[in-house]
mmCIF file of C-alpha atoms in Angstrom:
data_model
loop_
_atom_site.group_PDB
_atom_site.id
_atom_site.type_symbol
_atom_site.label_atom_id
_atom_site.label_comp_id
_atom_site.label_asym_id
_atom_site.label_seq_id
_atom_site.Cartn_x
_atom_site.Cartn_y
_atom_site.Cartn_z
ATOM 1 C CA MET A 244 0.000 0.000 0.000
ATOM 2 C CA GLU A 245 1.330 3.412 -0.912
ATOM 3 C CA LEU A 246 2.268 5.846 1.838
ATOM 4 C CA GLU A 247 -0.255 8.437 0.596
ATOM 5 C CA TYR A 248 -3.098 5.964 1.114
ATOM 6 C CA ILE A 249 -1.951 5.247 4.653
ATOM 7 C CA TYR A 250 -1.943 8.978 5.439
ATOM 8 C CA LEU A 251 -5.384 9.337 3.906
ATOM 9 C CA ILE A 252 -6.749 6.384 5.889
ATOM 10 C CA VAL A 253 -5.327 7.803 9.115
ATOM 11 C CA PHE A 254 -6.774 11.241 8.295
ATOM 12 C CA ILE A 255 -10.226 9.792 7.585
ATOM 13 C CA ALA A 256 -10.070 7.656 10.739
ATOM 14 C CA LEU A 257 -9.260 10.771 12.781
ATOM 15 C CA ILE A 258 -12.196 12.634 11.263
ATOM 16 C CA MET A 259 -14.496 9.726 12.090
ATOM 17 C CA LEU A 260 -13.193 9.452 15.658
ATOM 18 C CA LEU A 261 -13.649 13.190 16.214
ATOM 19 C CA ARG A 262 -17.203 13.008 14.837
ATOM 20 C CA LEU A 263 -17.984 10.008 17.087
ATOM 21 C CA ARG A 264 -16.595 11.834 20.119
ATOM 22 C CA ARG A 265 -18.535 14.987 19.265
ATOM 23 C CA GLN A 266 -21.712 12.950 18.711
ATOM 24 C CA LYS A 267 -21.407 11.486 22.183
ATOM 25 C CA LYS A 268 -20.528 14.777 23.885
ATOM 26 C CA GLY A 269 -22.972 16.971 21.970
ATOM 27 C CA TYR A 270 -22.709 20.276 20.125
ATOM 28 C CA LYS A 271 -23.200 23.817 21.362
ATOM 29 C CA ALA A 272 -26.597 24.826 20.023
ATOM 30 C CA SER A 273 -27.200 27.719 17.665
ATOM 31 C CA THR A 274 -29.347 28.044 14.581
ATOM 32 C CA ALA A 275 -26.291 28.123 12.313
ATOM 33 C CA ARG A 276 -24.731 25.050 13.917
ATOM 34 C CA ILE A 277 -27.945 23.055 13.775
ATOM 35 C CA PHE A 278 -28.312 23.618 10.021
ATOM 36 C CA ARG A 279 -24.627 23.790 8.971
ATOM 37 C CA TYR A 280 -23.920 20.074 8.483
ATOM 38 C CA PRO A 281 -27.172 19.280 6.663
ATOM 39 C CA ALA A 282 -26.622 22.222 4.298
ATOM 40 C CA ILE A 283 -23.022 21.198 3.594
ATOM 41 C CA TYR A 284 -23.952 17.548 3.041
ATOM 42 C CA ILE A 285 -26.839 18.394 0.719
ATOM 43 C CA VAL A 286 -24.603 20.637 -1.391
ATOM 44 C CA LEU A 287 -21.824 18.011 -1.477
ATOM 45 C CA SER A 288 -24.306 15.255 -2.376
ATOM 46 C CA LEU A 289 -25.715 17.304 -5.246
ATOM 47 C CA ILE A 290 -22.210 18.142 -6.475
ATOM 48 C CA LEU A 291 -21.273 14.440 -6.424
ATOM 49 C CA VAL A 292 -24.277 13.388 -8.461
ATOM 50 C CA ALA A 293 -24.198 16.445 -10.730
ATOM 51 C CA SER A 294 -20.594 15.647 -11.628
ATOM 52 C CA ALA A 295 -21.876 12.412 -13.137
ATOM 53 C CA PHE A 296 -23.713 14.407 -15.817
ATOM 54 C CA ASN A 297 -26.629 11.993 -15.593
ATOM 55 C CA ILE A 298 -30.076 13.521 -15.140
ATOM 56 C CA VAL A 299 -31.631 10.248 -13.938
ATOM 57 C CA ILE A 300 -29.148 9.886 -11.085
ATOM 58 C CA PHE A 301 -29.537 13.565 -10.228
ATOM 59 C CA ALA A 302 -33.343 13.194 -10.105
ATOM 60 C CA VAL A 303 -33.086 10.054 -7.955
ATOM 61 C CA ALA A 304 -30.691 11.881 -5.602
ATOM 62 C CA LEU A 305 -33.148 14.777 -5.265
ATOM 63 C CA LEU A 306 -35.898 12.270 -4.496
ATOM 64 C CA ALA A 307 -33.595 10.564 -1.964
ATOM 65 C CA ILE A 308 -33.057 13.914 -0.219
ATOM 66 C CA LEU A 309 -36.836 14.423 0.016
ATOM 67 C CA VAL A 310 -37.469 10.892 1.294
ATOM 68 C CA GLY A 311 -34.533 11.279 3.708
ATOM 69 C CA TYR A 312 -36.054 14.532 4.948
ATOM 70 C CA ALA A 313 -39.347 12.748 5.707
ATOM 71 C CA VAL A 314 -37.549 9.913 7.515
ATOM 72 C CA GLY A 315 -35.356 12.447 9.329
ATOM 73 C CA THR A 316 -38.394 14.225 10.722
ATOM 74 C CA ILE A 317 -39.509 10.896 12.224
ATOM 75 C CA PHE A 318 -36.109 9.987 13.716
ATOM 76 C CA GLY A 319 -35.532 13.633 14.631
ATOM 77 C CA SER A 320 -37.662 13.102 17.709
ATOM 78 C CA LYS A 321 -34.766 11.032 19.072
ATOM 79 C CA SER A 322 -32.455 14.040 18.972
ATOM 80 C CA SER A 323 -32.086 16.009 22.173
ATOM 81 C CA ILE A 324 -31.462 19.456 23.593
ATOM 82 C CA PHE A 325 -29.819 19.719 27.017
ATOM 83 C CA TYR A 326 -27.874 22.086 29.210
ATOM 84 C CA SER A 327 -24.196 21.625 29.958
ATOM 85 C CA ASN A 328 -22.232 24.190 31.970
ATOM 86 C CA GLY A 329 -24.999 26.738 31.460
ATOM 87 C CA LYS A 330 -24.999 26.348 27.655
ATOM 88 C CA ILE A 331 -27.718 24.901 25.468
ATOM 89 C CA MET A 332 -26.318 21.809 23.737
ATOM 90 C CA TYR A 333 -27.774 19.334 21.263
ATOM 91 C CA ARG A 334 -27.176 15.751 20.295
ATOM 92 C CA ARG A 335 -28.319 14.229 17.026
ATOM 93 C CA SER A 336 -30.040 10.827 16.962
ATOM 94 C CA ASN A 337 -27.690 7.861 16.880
ATOM 95 C CA GLU A 338 -29.669 6.188 14.083
ATOM 96 C CA ILE A 339 -29.265 9.088 11.674
ATOM 97 C CA PHE A 340 -25.631 9.493 12.659
ATOM 98 C CA ALA A 341 -25.008 5.769 12.005
ATOM 99 C CA ILE A 342 -26.636 5.936 8.550
ATOM 100 C CA TRP A 343 -24.615 9.020 7.621
ATOM 101 C CA LEU A 344 -21.389 7.426 8.914
ATOM 102 C CA ALA A 345 -22.055 4.195 6.988
ATOM 103 C CA ALA A 346 -22.663 6.153 3.763
ATOM 104 C CA PHE A 347 -19.501 8.212 4.327
ATOM 105 C CA VAL A 348 -17.375 5.107 4.960
ATOM 106 C CA ALA A 349 -18.902 3.345 1.950
ATOM 107 C CA ARG A 350 -18.028 6.310 -0.278
ATOM 108 C CA ILE A 351 -14.441 6.310 0.967
ATOM 109 C CA VAL A 352 -14.130 2.528 0.461
ATOM 110 C CA ILE A 353 -15.522 2.827 -3.061
ATOM 111 C CA GLU A 354 -12.933 5.477 -3.892
ATOM 112 C CA PHE A 355 -10.157 3.064 -2.905
ATOM 113 C CA MET A 356 -11.620 -0.136 -4.348
ATOM 114 C CA LEU A 357 -12.945 1.087 -7.690
ATOM 115 C CA PRO A 358 -10.842 3.003 -10.194
ATOM 116 C CA ASP A 359 -11.933 6.637 -10.567
ATOM 117 C CA ASP A 360 -11.795 6.742 -14.329
ATOM 118 C CA LEU A 361 -13.942 3.624 -14.748
ATOM 119 C CA GLY A 362 -16.539 4.844 -12.240
ATOM 120 C CA LEU A 363 -16.806 8.303 -13.798
ATOM 121 C CA GLN A 364 -16.964 6.820 -17.282
ATOM 122 C CA ALA A 365 -19.778 4.478 -16.239
ATOM 123 C CA LEU A 366 -21.728 7.297 -14.613
ATOM 124 C CA THR A 367 -21.413 9.758 -17.470
ATOM 125 C CA THR A 368 -22.629 7.551 -20.281
ATOM 126 C CA THR A 369 -26.263 6.470 -19.996
ATOM 127 C CA ALA A 370 -28.748 5.865 -17.227
ATOM 128 C CA SER A 371 -28.656 2.111 -17.855
ATOM 129 C CA SER A 372 -24.866 1.940 -17.481
ATOM 130 C CA ALA A 373 -25.037 4.145 -14.380
ATOM 131 C CA PHE A 374 -27.180 1.482 -12.742
ATOM 132 C CA SER A 375 -24.995 -1.463 -13.702
ATOM 133 C CA GLY A 376 -21.451 -2.545 -12.908
ATOM 134 C CA ILE A 377 -19.144 0.012 -11.319
ATOM 135 C CA GLY A 378 -21.546 2.852 -12.034
ATOM 136 C CA PHE A 379 -24.162 1.092 -9.918
ATOM 137 C CA TRP A 380 -21.968 1.204 -6.797
ATOM 138 C CA TYR A 381 -21.032 4.847 -7.266
ATOM 139 C CA SER A 382 -24.674 5.759 -7.885
ATOM 140 C CA LEU A 383 -25.960 3.729 -4.960
ATOM 141 C CA VAL A 384 -23.548 5.246 -2.452
ATOM 142 C CA ASP A 385 -24.043 8.791 -3.746
ATOM 143 C CA ILE A 386 -27.817 8.360 -3.493
ATOM 144 C CA LEU A 387 -27.404 6.971 0.047
ATOM 145 C CA LEU A 388 -25.336 10.054 0.917
ATOM 146 C CA ALA A 389 -28.095 12.270 -0.488
ATOM 147 C CA PHE A 390 -30.664 10.322 1.557
ATOM 148 C CA SER A 391 -28.631 10.757 4.754
ATOM 149 C CA ALA A 392 -28.224 14.484 4.031
ATOM 150 C CA GLY A 393 -32.011 14.754 3.769
ATOM 151 C CA MET A 394 -32.337 12.868 7.058
ATOM 152 C CA LEU A 395 -29.974 15.333 8.725
ATOM 153 C CA LEU A 396 -32.074 18.220 7.423
ATOM 154 C CA GLY A 397 -35.317 16.692 8.707
ATOM 155 C CA GLU A 398 -33.717 16.071 12.079
ATOM 156 C CA SER A 399 -32.435 19.658 12.148
ATOM 157 C CA ILE A 400 -36.001 20.937 11.928
ATOM 158 C CA HIS A 401 -36.803 19.018 15.139
ATOM 159 C CA LEU A 402 -33.654 20.242 16.818
ATOM 160 C CA TYR A 403 -34.350 23.826 15.836
ATOM 161 C CA ARG A 404 -37.858 23.707 17.317
ATOM 162 C CA LYS A 405 -36.523 22.194 20.539
ATOM 163 C CA TYR A 406 -33.750 24.789 20.634
ATOM 164 C CA LYS A 407 -36.200 27.676 20.164
ATOM 165 C CA ASN A 408 -38.366 26.320 22.981
ATOM 166 C CA ALA A 409 -35.356 25.873 25.269
ATOM 167 C CA LYS A 410 -34.223 29.450 24.611
ATOM 168 C CA HIS A 411 -37.721 30.752 25.219
ATOM 169 C CA ASP A 412 -38.465 28.644 28.310
ATOM 170 C CA GLY A 413 -34.963 28.707 29.726
ATOM 171 C CA SER A 414 -35.059 24.926 30.145
ATOM 172 C CA ALA A 415 -34.032 22.037 27.973
#
């Protein structure tokens, strides 16, 4: 294995460990923080699928975001707002976090296991080739990432409502 890959694996592992630690500890609540990750992940998901130049995959990704949003509003009730050292904090639901983490890891694994040029070539030809062979795996994972981004957005709506109530009531 090349040294660059080892550095990349270590870097990705550190990111994942920091996200796991932060998930357990919680985040300082603010409107911007509650919506920052979902907004970033939605934009990144759309960029990933738009780079494939395939309207069918793009449409399916948009649908996945909408379905993810609906599912996220259901699981969003498992998110929580709490006080820690006099600050309003929030913690996202473990289920949504696990789905996002699995999609993220799958995307990283796909980047290492499947050659970039073959995957991009498969995605940019036709809809049928995008849903077969290598293109299928790229499409599937990118759509799963879009779905998880939608889930994060739906959950953020719940968190925002809880946050507003906690600010107004002075209790989490």
